[in-house]
Short mmCIF file of C-alpha atoms and ligand atoms in Angstrom, two decimals:
data_model
loop_
_atom_site.label_atom_id
_atom_site.label_comp_id
_atom_site.label_asym_id
_atom_site.label_seq_id
_atom_site.Cartn_x
_atom_site.Cartn_y
_atom_site.Cartn_z
CA UNK A 629 -88.60 -89.40 -7.90
CA UNK A 630 -87.95 -91.44 -10.90
CA UNK A 631 -86.70 -89.63 -14.01
CA UNK A 632 -89.47 -89.79 -16.62
CA UNK A 633 -88.72 -87.63 -19.73
CA UNK A 634 -92.38 -87.32 -20.79
CA UNK A 635 -93.49 -86.18 -17.30
CA UNK A 636 -90.69 -83.65 -17.36
CA UNK A 637 -92.03 -82.18 -20.56
CA UNK A 638 -95.57 -82.21 -19.26
CA UNK A 639 -94.58 -80.40 -16.04
CA UNK A 640 -93.53 -77.33 -17.97
CA UNK A 641 -96.11 -74.61 -18.38
CA UNK A 642 -96.11 -71.73 -20.83
CA UNK A 643 -98.86 -69.21 -21.59
CA UNK A 644 -99.39 -67.05 -24.70
CA UNK A 645 -99.19 -63.31 -24.48
CA UNK A 646 -103.00 -63.05 -23.98
CA UNK A 647 -103.40 -66.07 -21.83
CA UNK A 648 -103.37 -68.43 -24.82
CA UNK A 649 -102.90 -72.15 -23.96
CA UNK A 650 -100.01 -72.22 -26.38
CA UNK A 651 -97.10 -69.75 -26.07
CA UNK A 652 -97.06 -66.76 -28.46
CA UNK A 653 -94.85 -67.04 -31.50
CA UNK A 654 -92.18 -64.36 -31.66
CA UNK A 655 -92.62 -63.27 -35.23
CA UNK A 656 -89.65 -60.81 -35.20
CA UNK A 657 -86.03 -60.97 -36.25
CA UNK A 658 -84.95 -57.98 -34.20
CA UNK A 659 -86.16 -56.32 -30.93
CA UNK A 660 -86.41 -52.71 -29.64
CA UNK A 661 -84.92 -51.21 -26.56
CA UNK A 662 -86.06 -48.30 -24.44
CA UNK A 663 -82.45 -47.54 -23.51
CA UNK A 664 -79.30 -47.83 -25.44
CA UNK A 665 -77.50 -49.05 -22.35
CA UNK A 666 -79.81 -52.10 -22.15
CA UNK A 667 -79.05 -52.90 -25.79
CA UNK A 668 -75.40 -52.88 -25.14
CA UNK A 669 -75.74 -55.18 -22.09
CA UNK A 670 -78.02 -57.57 -24.07
CA UNK A 671 -75.43 -57.87 -26.80
CA UNK A 672 -72.81 -58.70 -24.15
CA UNK A 673 -75.14 -61.40 -22.94
CA UNK A 674 -75.74 -59.82 -19.51
CA UNK A 675 -79.45 -59.17 -19.79
CA UNK A 676 -81.55 -62.19 -18.86
CA UNK A 677 -84.93 -62.08 -20.46
CA UNK A 678 -84.03 -59.50 -23.13
CA UNK A 679 -83.84 -60.28 -26.76
CA UNK A 680 -81.60 -58.53 -29.36
CA UNK A 681 -81.79 -60.52 -32.63
CA UNK A 682 -83.32 -63.84 -33.46
CA UNK A 683 -80.22 -65.62 -34.59
CA UNK A 684 -78.95 -65.22 -31.05
CA UNK A 685 -82.16 -66.37 -29.34
CA UNK A 686 -85.95 -65.90 -29.64
CA UNK A 687 -88.58 -66.61 -27.15
CA UNK A 688 -90.18 -69.42 -29.29
CA UNK A 689 -86.84 -71.17 -29.56
CA UNK A 690 -86.21 -70.75 -25.81
CA UNK A 691 -89.47 -72.59 -25.08
CA UNK A 692 -88.46 -75.49 -27.27
CA UNK A 693 -84.99 -75.42 -25.76
CA UNK A 694 -86.56 -75.81 -22.30
CA UNK A 695 -88.70 -78.66 -23.38
CA UNK A 696 -85.74 -80.60 -24.93
CA UNK A 697 -83.63 -79.93 -21.85
CA UNK A 698 -86.37 -81.21 -19.66
CA UNK A 699 -86.74 -84.32 -21.79
CA UNK A 700 -83.03 -85.14 -21.78
CA UNK A 701 -82.29 -83.91 -18.25
CA UNK A 702 -79.69 -81.42 -19.14
CA UNK A 703 -79.30 -77.98 -17.79
CA UNK A 704 -80.31 -76.46 -21.10
CA UNK A 705 -80.50 -76.85 -24.88
CA UNK A 706 -80.11 -75.12 -28.21
CA UNK A 707 -82.46 -75.86 -31.11
CA UNK A 708 -81.18 -75.58 -34.69
CA UNK A 709 -82.48 -75.57 -38.21
CA UNK A 710 -81.62 -79.32 -38.72
CA UNK A 711 -80.04 -82.22 -37.07
CA UNK A 712 -76.87 -81.61 -39.00
CA UNK A 713 -77.16 -77.99 -37.79
CA UNK A 714 -76.87 -79.23 -34.28
CA UNK A 715 -74.15 -81.91 -34.82
CA UNK A 716 -71.71 -79.87 -36.87
CA UNK A 717 -71.45 -76.73 -34.62
CA UNK A 718 -71.25 -78.98 -31.55
CA UNK A 719 -68.30 -80.87 -32.86
CA UNK A 720 -66.62 -77.76 -34.21
CA UNK A 721 -67.02 -76.12 -30.82
CA UNK A 722 -65.44 -79.11 -29.11
CA UNK A 723 -62.56 -79.68 -31.56
CA UNK A 724 -59.94 -77.46 -33.33
CA UNK A 725 -56.91 -78.09 -35.49
CA UNK A 726 -54.89 -81.05 -34.24
CA UNK A 727 -57.72 -82.59 -32.23
CA UNK A 728 -59.01 -86.07 -32.69
CA UNK A 729 -62.43 -87.75 -32.43
CA UNK A 730 -63.24 -91.38 -31.77
CA UNK A 731 -66.54 -92.15 -33.43
CA UNK A 732 -68.76 -95.18 -33.96
CA UNK A 733 -68.50 -96.32 -37.65
CA UNK A 734 -72.18 -96.93 -37.91
CA UNK A 735 -73.58 -93.50 -37.80
CA UNK A 736 -75.89 -91.31 -39.85
CA UNK A 737 -74.46 -90.94 -43.38
CA UNK A 738 -74.24 -87.10 -43.12
CA UNK A 739 -72.37 -87.20 -39.84
CA UNK A 740 -69.99 -89.82 -41.26
CA UNK A 741 -69.33 -87.65 -44.31
CA UNK A 742 -68.75 -84.60 -42.12
CA UNK A 743 -66.22 -86.46 -40.01
CA UNK A 744 -64.56 -88.32 -42.82
CA UNK A 745 -64.40 -85.73 -45.61
CA UNK A 746 -65.09 -82.28 -44.11
CA UNK A 747 -63.44 -81.86 -40.67
CA UNK A 748 -59.98 -83.02 -41.93
CA UNK A 749 -59.96 -79.65 -43.84
CA UNK A 750 -59.76 -78.03 -40.36
CA UNK A 751 -57.16 -80.50 -39.11
CA UNK A 752 -59.61 -82.61 -37.11
CA UNK A 753 -59.13 -86.37 -37.63
CA UNK A 754 -61.51 -89.16 -36.69
CA UNK A 755 -61.03 -92.79 -35.96
CA UNK A 756 -64.13 -94.83 -36.84
CA UNK A 757 -64.53 -97.91 -34.59
CA UNK A 758 -66.96 -100.66 -33.73
CA UNK A 759 -68.70 -98.88 -30.86
CA UNK A 760 -70.02 -102.21 -29.41
CA UNK A 761 -66.44 -103.25 -28.45
CA UNK A 762 -65.28 -101.07 -25.59
CA UNK A 763 -61.66 -102.29 -25.67
CA UNK A 764 -61.52 -101.25 -29.37
CA UNK A 765 -62.85 -97.90 -28.54
CA UNK A 766 -60.34 -97.28 -25.77
CA UNK A 767 -57.50 -98.43 -27.99
CA UNK A 768 -58.37 -95.83 -30.59
CA UNK A 769 -57.96 -92.97 -28.14
CA UNK A 770 -54.82 -90.81 -28.66
CA UNK A 771 -53.40 -87.97 -26.57
CA UNK A 772 -55.20 -85.60 -29.13
CA UNK A 773 -58.62 -87.16 -28.60
CA UNK A 774 -61.28 -84.79 -27.35
CA UNK A 775 -64.56 -86.33 -28.22
CA UNK A 776 -66.16 -89.75 -28.14
CA UNK A 777 -69.18 -89.81 -30.55
CA UNK A 778 -71.95 -92.38 -31.06
CA UNK A 779 -75.65 -92.96 -31.67
CA UNK A 780 -77.63 -94.64 -28.89
CA UNK A 781 -79.16 -97.01 -31.54
CA UNK A 782 -77.13 -96.79 -34.72
CA UNK A 783 -78.37 -96.06 -38.18
CA UNK A 784 -79.02 -98.23 -40.02
CA UNK A 785 -77.78 -101.39 -38.31
CA UNK A 786 -79.49 -100.76 -34.97
CA UNK A 787 -76.38 -101.48 -32.88
CA UNK A 788 -76.67 -100.32 -29.34
CA UNK A 789 -74.01 -98.20 -27.66
CA UNK A 790 -73.17 -99.07 -24.06
CA UNK A 791 -73.42 -95.47 -22.97
CA UNK A 792 -72.43 -96.19 -19.32
CA UNK A 793 -69.32 -98.12 -20.51
CA UNK A 794 -68.42 -95.38 -22.96
CA UNK A 795 -68.94 -92.76 -20.21
CA UNK A 796 -66.44 -94.50 -18.02
CA UNK A 797 -63.86 -94.45 -20.84
CA UNK A 798 -64.59 -90.84 -21.63
CA UNK A 799 -64.17 -89.80 -17.95
CA UNK A 800 -60.92 -91.73 -17.67
CA UNK A 801 -59.46 -89.99 -20.72
CA UNK A 802 -61.08 -86.60 -20.10
CA UNK A 803 -63.26 -86.79 -23.29
CA UNK A 804 -66.57 -85.30 -23.97
CA UNK A 805 -69.20 -88.04 -24.71
CA UNK A 806 -71.62 -86.87 -27.35
CA UNK A 807 -74.66 -89.11 -28.07
CA UNK A 808 -77.05 -88.72 -30.97
CA UNK A 809 -80.35 -90.03 -29.60
CA UNK A 810 -82.47 -89.49 -32.62
CA UNK A 811 -83.78 -93.09 -32.86
CA UNK A 812 -84.70 -93.46 -29.29
CA UNK A 813 -86.25 -90.33 -27.66
CA UNK A 814 -87.99 -91.02 -24.40
CA UNK A 815 -86.85 -94.65 -24.67
CA UNK A 816 -83.30 -93.91 -23.61
CA UNK A 817 -82.16 -90.90 -21.55
CA UNK A 818 -78.35 -90.89 -22.28
CA UNK A 819 -77.53 -88.40 -19.55
CA UNK A 820 -78.59 -91.02 -16.88
CA UNK A 821 -75.76 -93.13 -18.18
CA UNK A 822 -73.09 -90.40 -18.22
CA UNK A 823 -73.43 -88.75 -21.66
CA UNK A 824 -72.21 -85.15 -21.56
CA UNK A 825 -74.11 -83.94 -24.74
CA UNK A 826 -77.30 -85.30 -26.25
CA UNK A 827 -78.21 -84.40 -29.86
CA UNK A 828 -81.41 -85.03 -31.74
CA UNK A 829 -82.59 -84.59 -35.33
CA UNK A 830 -86.03 -83.16 -34.47
CA UNK A 831 -86.98 -84.04 -38.11
CA UNK A 832 -87.63 -87.53 -37.04
CA UNK A 833 -89.71 -88.87 -34.02
CA UNK A 834 -89.77 -85.61 -32.01
CA UNK A 835 -91.59 -83.60 -34.62
CA UNK A 836 -93.02 -86.70 -36.10
CA UNK A 837 -94.92 -85.21 -39.05
CA UNK A 838 -92.33 -85.16 -41.76
CA UNK A 839 -93.09 -81.51 -42.52
CA UNK A 840 -89.77 -79.89 -41.42
CA UNK A 841 -86.14 -80.45 -40.52
CA UNK A 842 -84.85 -79.38 -37.16
CA UNK A 843 -82.19 -80.34 -34.54
CA UNK A 844 -81.22 -79.73 -30.95
CA UNK A 845 -78.08 -79.89 -28.75
CA UNK A 846 -78.84 -80.70 -25.08
CA UNK A 847 -75.99 -79.88 -22.72
CA UNK A 848 -74.72 -77.87 -19.85
CA UNK A 849 -75.35 -74.16 -19.56
CA UNK A 850 -71.61 -73.57 -19.91
CA UNK A 851 -71.40 -75.51 -23.21
CA UNK A 852 -74.53 -73.93 -24.76
CA UNK A 853 -73.21 -70.47 -23.76
CA UNK A 854 -70.03 -71.36 -25.67
CA UNK A 855 -71.98 -72.43 -28.73
CA UNK A 856 -73.95 -69.20 -28.63
CA UNK A 857 -71.14 -66.84 -27.87
CA UNK A 858 -71.25 -63.86 -30.21
CA UNK A 859 -67.46 -63.80 -30.68
CA UNK A 860 -66.57 -67.46 -30.78
CA UNK A 861 -69.68 -69.67 -30.77
CA UNK A 862 -70.07 -72.21 -33.65
CA UNK A 863 -73.82 -72.06 -33.58
CA UNK A 864 -73.94 -68.31 -33.47
CA UNK A 865 -71.37 -67.79 -36.21
CA UNK A 866 -72.24 -70.58 -38.61
CA UNK A 867 -75.92 -69.54 -38.15
CA UNK A 868 -78.14 -72.74 -38.39
CA UNK A 869 -80.96 -70.93 -36.50
CA UNK A 870 -84.35 -72.50 -36.31
CA UNK A 871 -87.21 -70.27 -37.34
CA UNK A 872 -89.62 -69.22 -34.57
CA UNK A 873 -92.63 -70.40 -36.55
CA UNK A 874 -91.05 -73.79 -36.88
CA UNK A 875 -90.06 -74.19 -33.25
CA UNK A 876 -93.66 -73.25 -32.14
CA UNK A 877 -94.90 -75.98 -34.66
CA UNK A 878 -92.46 -78.58 -33.31
CA UNK A 879 -93.39 -77.77 -29.79
CA UNK A 880 -97.01 -78.61 -30.53
CA UNK A 881 -96.12 -81.91 -32.09
CA UNK A 882 -93.96 -82.71 -29.04
CA UNK A 883 -97.17 -82.87 -27.03
CA UNK A 884 -97.94 -86.36 -28.38
CA UNK A 885 -94.43 -87.79 -28.55
CA UNK A 886 -95.00 -90.24 -25.58
CA UNK A 887 -98.20 -91.68 -27.21
CA UNK A 888 -96.58 -91.96 -30.57
CA UNK A 889 -93.41 -93.64 -29.22
CA UNK A 890 -95.35 -96.24 -27.40
CA UNK A 891 -97.44 -97.00 -30.52
CA UNK A 892 -94.37 -97.14 -32.79
CA UNK A 893 -92.70 -99.57 -30.35
CA UNK A 894 -95.74 -101.82 -30.05
CA UNK A 895 -96.15 -102.00 -33.82
CA UNK A 896 -92.48 -102.57 -34.55
CA UNK A 897 -92.19 -105.27 -31.88
CA UNK A 898 -95.22 -107.10 -33.24
CA UNK A 899 -93.88 -107.09 -36.87
CA UNK A 900 -90.38 -108.02 -35.76
CA UNK A 901 -91.44 -110.98 -33.79
CA UNK A 902 -93.73 -112.24 -36.64
CA UNK A 903 -91.13 -111.72 -39.40
CA UNK A 904 -88.44 -113.49 -37.33
CA UNK A 905 -90.74 -116.41 -36.74
CA UNK A 906 -91.45 -116.51 -40.47
CA UNK A 907 -87.75 -116.99 -41.07
CA UNK A 908 -86.68 -113.52 -42.20
CA UNK A 909 -83.41 -112.09 -41.08
CA UNK A 910 -84.87 -109.45 -38.76
CA UNK A 911 -82.90 -107.00 -36.62
CA UNK A 912 -84.84 -105.26 -33.80
CA UNK A 913 -83.39 -104.46 -30.42
CA UNK A 914 -86.52 -105.85 -28.71
CA UNK A 915 -85.76 -109.39 -30.07
CA UNK A 916 -83.90 -111.80 -27.87
CA UNK A 917 -81.76 -112.58 -30.97
CA UNK A 918 -80.42 -109.05 -31.10
CA UNK A 919 -76.75 -109.05 -29.98
CA UNK A 920 -77.39 -106.16 -27.53
CA UNK A 921 -80.90 -107.03 -26.44
CA UNK A 922 -80.06 -107.45 -22.76
CA UNK A 923 -78.00 -104.31 -22.69
CA UNK A 924 -80.73 -102.32 -24.35
CA UNK A 925 -83.51 -103.81 -22.13
CA UNK A 926 -81.40 -102.50 -19.21
CA UNK A 927 -81.06 -99.00 -20.70
CA UNK A 928 -84.69 -98.22 -21.76
CA UNK A 929 -87.37 -96.42 -19.81
CA UNK A 930 -89.49 -99.62 -20.27
CA UNK A 931 -92.91 -98.00 -20.83
CA UNK A 932 -91.66 -96.52 -24.20
CA UNK A 933 -90.41 -99.79 -25.50
CA UNK A 934 -87.70 -100.73 -27.97
CA UNK A 935 -88.59 -98.18 -30.59
CA UNK A 936 -89.95 -98.13 -34.02
CA UNK A 937 -86.97 -99.02 -36.14
CA UNK A 938 -86.29 -102.41 -37.52
CA UNK A 939 -84.45 -103.92 -40.50
CA UNK A 940 -85.22 -106.95 -42.61
CA UNK A 941 -82.82 -108.63 -45.05
CA UNK A 942 -84.58 -109.97 -48.06
CA UNK A 943 -81.42 -111.23 -49.82
CA UNK A 944 -80.69 -108.81 -52.66
CA UNK A 945 -81.13 -105.17 -53.64
CA UNK A 946 -83.40 -106.29 -56.60
CA UNK A 947 -85.75 -108.11 -54.17
CA UNK A 948 -85.72 -105.29 -51.72
CA UNK A 949 -86.67 -102.79 -54.43
CA UNK A 950 -89.47 -104.99 -55.65
CA UNK A 951 -90.85 -105.47 -52.18
CA UNK A 952 -90.78 -101.82 -51.34
CA UNK A 953 -92.49 -100.85 -54.55
CA UNK A 954 -95.17 -103.53 -53.95
CA UNK A 955 -95.74 -102.51 -50.37
CA UNK A 956 -96.09 -98.85 -51.37
CA UNK A 957 -98.55 -99.74 -54.15
CA UNK A 958 -100.65 -101.42 -51.46
CA UNK A 959 -100.47 -98.27 -49.30
CA UNK A 960 -98.57 -100.07 -46.53
CA UNK A 961 -95.99 -97.33 -46.27
CA UNK A 962 -93.85 -94.99 -48.44
CA UNK A 963 -90.57 -95.69 -50.17
CA UNK A 964 -88.80 -92.74 -48.56
CA UNK A 965 -85.85 -91.95 -46.31
CA UNK A 966 -86.25 -90.49 -42.80
CA UNK A 967 -88.25 -91.88 -39.89
CA UNK A 968 -90.79 -91.25 -37.15
CA UNK A 969 -93.73 -90.56 -39.51
CA UNK A 970 -97.37 -91.79 -38.80
CA UNK A 971 -96.93 -93.87 -41.93
CA UNK A 972 -94.39 -96.60 -42.24
CA UNK A 973 -91.30 -95.54 -44.22
CA UNK A 974 -88.94 -97.90 -45.80
CA UNK A 975 -85.62 -97.57 -47.76
CA UNK A 976 -82.62 -99.68 -48.67
CA UNK A 977 -79.90 -97.87 -46.67
CA UNK A 978 -76.97 -99.13 -48.81
CA UNK A 979 -78.22 -97.15 -51.83
CA UNK A 980 -79.71 -94.24 -49.94
CA UNK A 981 -79.12 -92.90 -46.45
CA UNK A 982 -75.73 -94.69 -46.04
CA UNK A 983 -74.53 -94.21 -49.64
CA UNK A 984 -71.76 -91.84 -48.32
CA UNK A 985 -70.23 -94.88 -46.73
CA UNK A 986 -67.77 -96.61 -49.19
CA UNK A 987 -68.95 -100.03 -50.49
CA UNK A 988 -66.15 -102.00 -48.91
CA UNK A 989 -66.78 -100.41 -45.50
CA UNK A 990 -70.51 -101.18 -45.85
CA UNK A 991 -69.60 -104.84 -46.39
CA UNK A 992 -67.26 -104.83 -43.28
CA UNK A 993 -69.86 -103.42 -41.00
CA UNK A 994 -72.60 -105.85 -42.16
CA UNK A 995 -74.59 -103.39 -44.27
CA UNK A 996 -75.87 -105.87 -46.84
CA UNK A 997 -77.49 -105.09 -50.25
CA UNK A 998 -80.85 -106.71 -49.41
CA UNK A 999 -81.34 -104.73 -46.20
CA UNK A 1000 -84.51 -102.77 -45.86
CA UNK A 1001 -84.81 -100.21 -43.00
CA UNK A 1002 -88.29 -99.86 -41.68
CA UNK A 1003 -89.55 -96.97 -39.57
CA UNK A 1004 -92.79 -98.52 -38.53
CA UNK A 1005 -95.81 -96.26 -38.50
CA UNK A 1006 -98.80 -95.61 -36.15
CA UNK A 1007 -101.04 -98.22 -37.77
CA UNK A 1008 -104.19 -98.81 -35.79
CA UNK A 1009 -104.35 -102.53 -36.64
CA UNK A 1010 -100.90 -103.93 -36.86
CA UNK A 1011 -102.10 -107.51 -37.31
CA UNK A 1012 -103.82 -106.40 -40.48
CA UNK A 1013 -100.64 -104.64 -41.67
CA UNK A 1014 -98.65 -107.76 -40.91
CA UNK A 1015 -100.94 -109.99 -43.02
CA UNK A 1016 -100.79 -107.51 -45.91
CA UNK A 1017 -97.00 -107.24 -45.75
CA UNK A 1018 -96.66 -111.04 -45.54
CA UNK A 1019 -98.85 -111.40 -48.68
CA UNK A 1020 -96.48 -109.00 -50.59
CA UNK A 1021 -93.50 -111.17 -49.46
CA UNK A 1022 -95.15 -114.32 -50.51
CA UNK A 1023 -96.07 -112.96 -53.90
CA UNK A 1024 -92.39 -112.11 -54.48
CA UNK A 1025 -91.22 -115.52 -53.01
CA UNK A 1026 -89.35 -113.91 -50.19
CA UNK A 1027 -91.40 -116.01 -47.71
C1 PLP B 1935 -81.66 -87.67 -39.87
C2 PLP B 1935 -80.55 -87.81 -38.85
C3 PLP B 1935 -79.52 -86.84 -38.67
C4 PLP B 1935 -79.50 -85.55 -39.45
O1 PLP B 1935 -80.65 -84.79 -39.18
P1 PLP B 1935 -81.25 -83.70 -40.26
O2 PLP B 1935 -82.38 -83.14 -39.50
O3 PLP B 1935 -81.59 -84.46 -41.45
O4 PLP B 1935 -80.17 -82.71 -40.43
C5 PLP B 1935 -78.64 -87.16 -37.71
N1 PLP B 1935 -78.53 -88.28 -36.98
C6 PLP B 1935 -79.46 -89.25 -37.24
C7 PLP B 1935 -79.39 -90.48 -36.37
C8 PLP B 1935 -80.48 -89.05 -38.19
O5 PLP B 1935 -81.34 -90.04 -38.36
#
């Protein structure tokens, strides 16, 4: 049977304590035991189905873990309080003093800052490379390298990682390939192409309502056990635990993810095609002009499309700011960071989400001043949105 991430989610069934159609929320931090022996065994991790303390695990979080693992095709998963709360323990679990990471240079600003400024304090060094050039990636590997890190579709430049190619390199050098799939849930299933660990910021598309932060690490049972080990697990000991109320809430939003992704993709593809025809410098993986269009087309589960993220370069930061303010005043979207909301969100990444990246490096990677990153919303009539956006651009002499 063909792997379909949304079908895998749908095929899971959970009932609430009283036969409710939604699972019960475990509103407790600690759990009682009838016998002291069972408590000891649970602490040691030997009692399947028993709960001890909600930083270790809780029924609500395990439900969402299961759904995330089903979506990504991994044995299991571990949800966390934020995307960074998934990324940082995962990398600290995989690497110790003296170890080395090869990472894409176009990654989420927080991840970049963690690898560039924070992990060196623990003796972990990172080489940042152009992830689209496999020979450059391989050349950066040293005998100390443990991890190859990338985003499926990079933030904010929408570069596409050749996960199958990277996986070959990772296997050859015995590295763990970690892929942040935040921009492309359902569209891309990185495990199919050989990723070992898949991470999401649930804050974005998966939750989709911009009301919480959350994250998940999808991996083998063995690795998740390591993360959650009471004596040596980075997730257990650093403690970025998701609250049960939140995981129940994210779980309910997950029910519509497949519908939302399809609509985000349709709307973004429509706008990207029009804006490119109008002569704007538009980057969208669904456009034939995108350098990795063919590769990405071969990677996606086609029914979910090329995703809802696109960028447009309007020439200067001043113009970008003027346009974003005008579009917001016409209620075409919000001038806000983040993505995956029902409403279109736009920001200038150079001055916001990627501001951790030094200016000269921004220039080198093609992150220009006038770049606007759009997370296209669920607009019912995208043609109408296009006409209104175009009017804004014409008023500001961008078009
Ligand atoms: C937002 C984001 C993160 C960080 O997630 P938080 O939930 O904000 O901690 C990581 N990676 C990508 C690609 C993101 O967009």
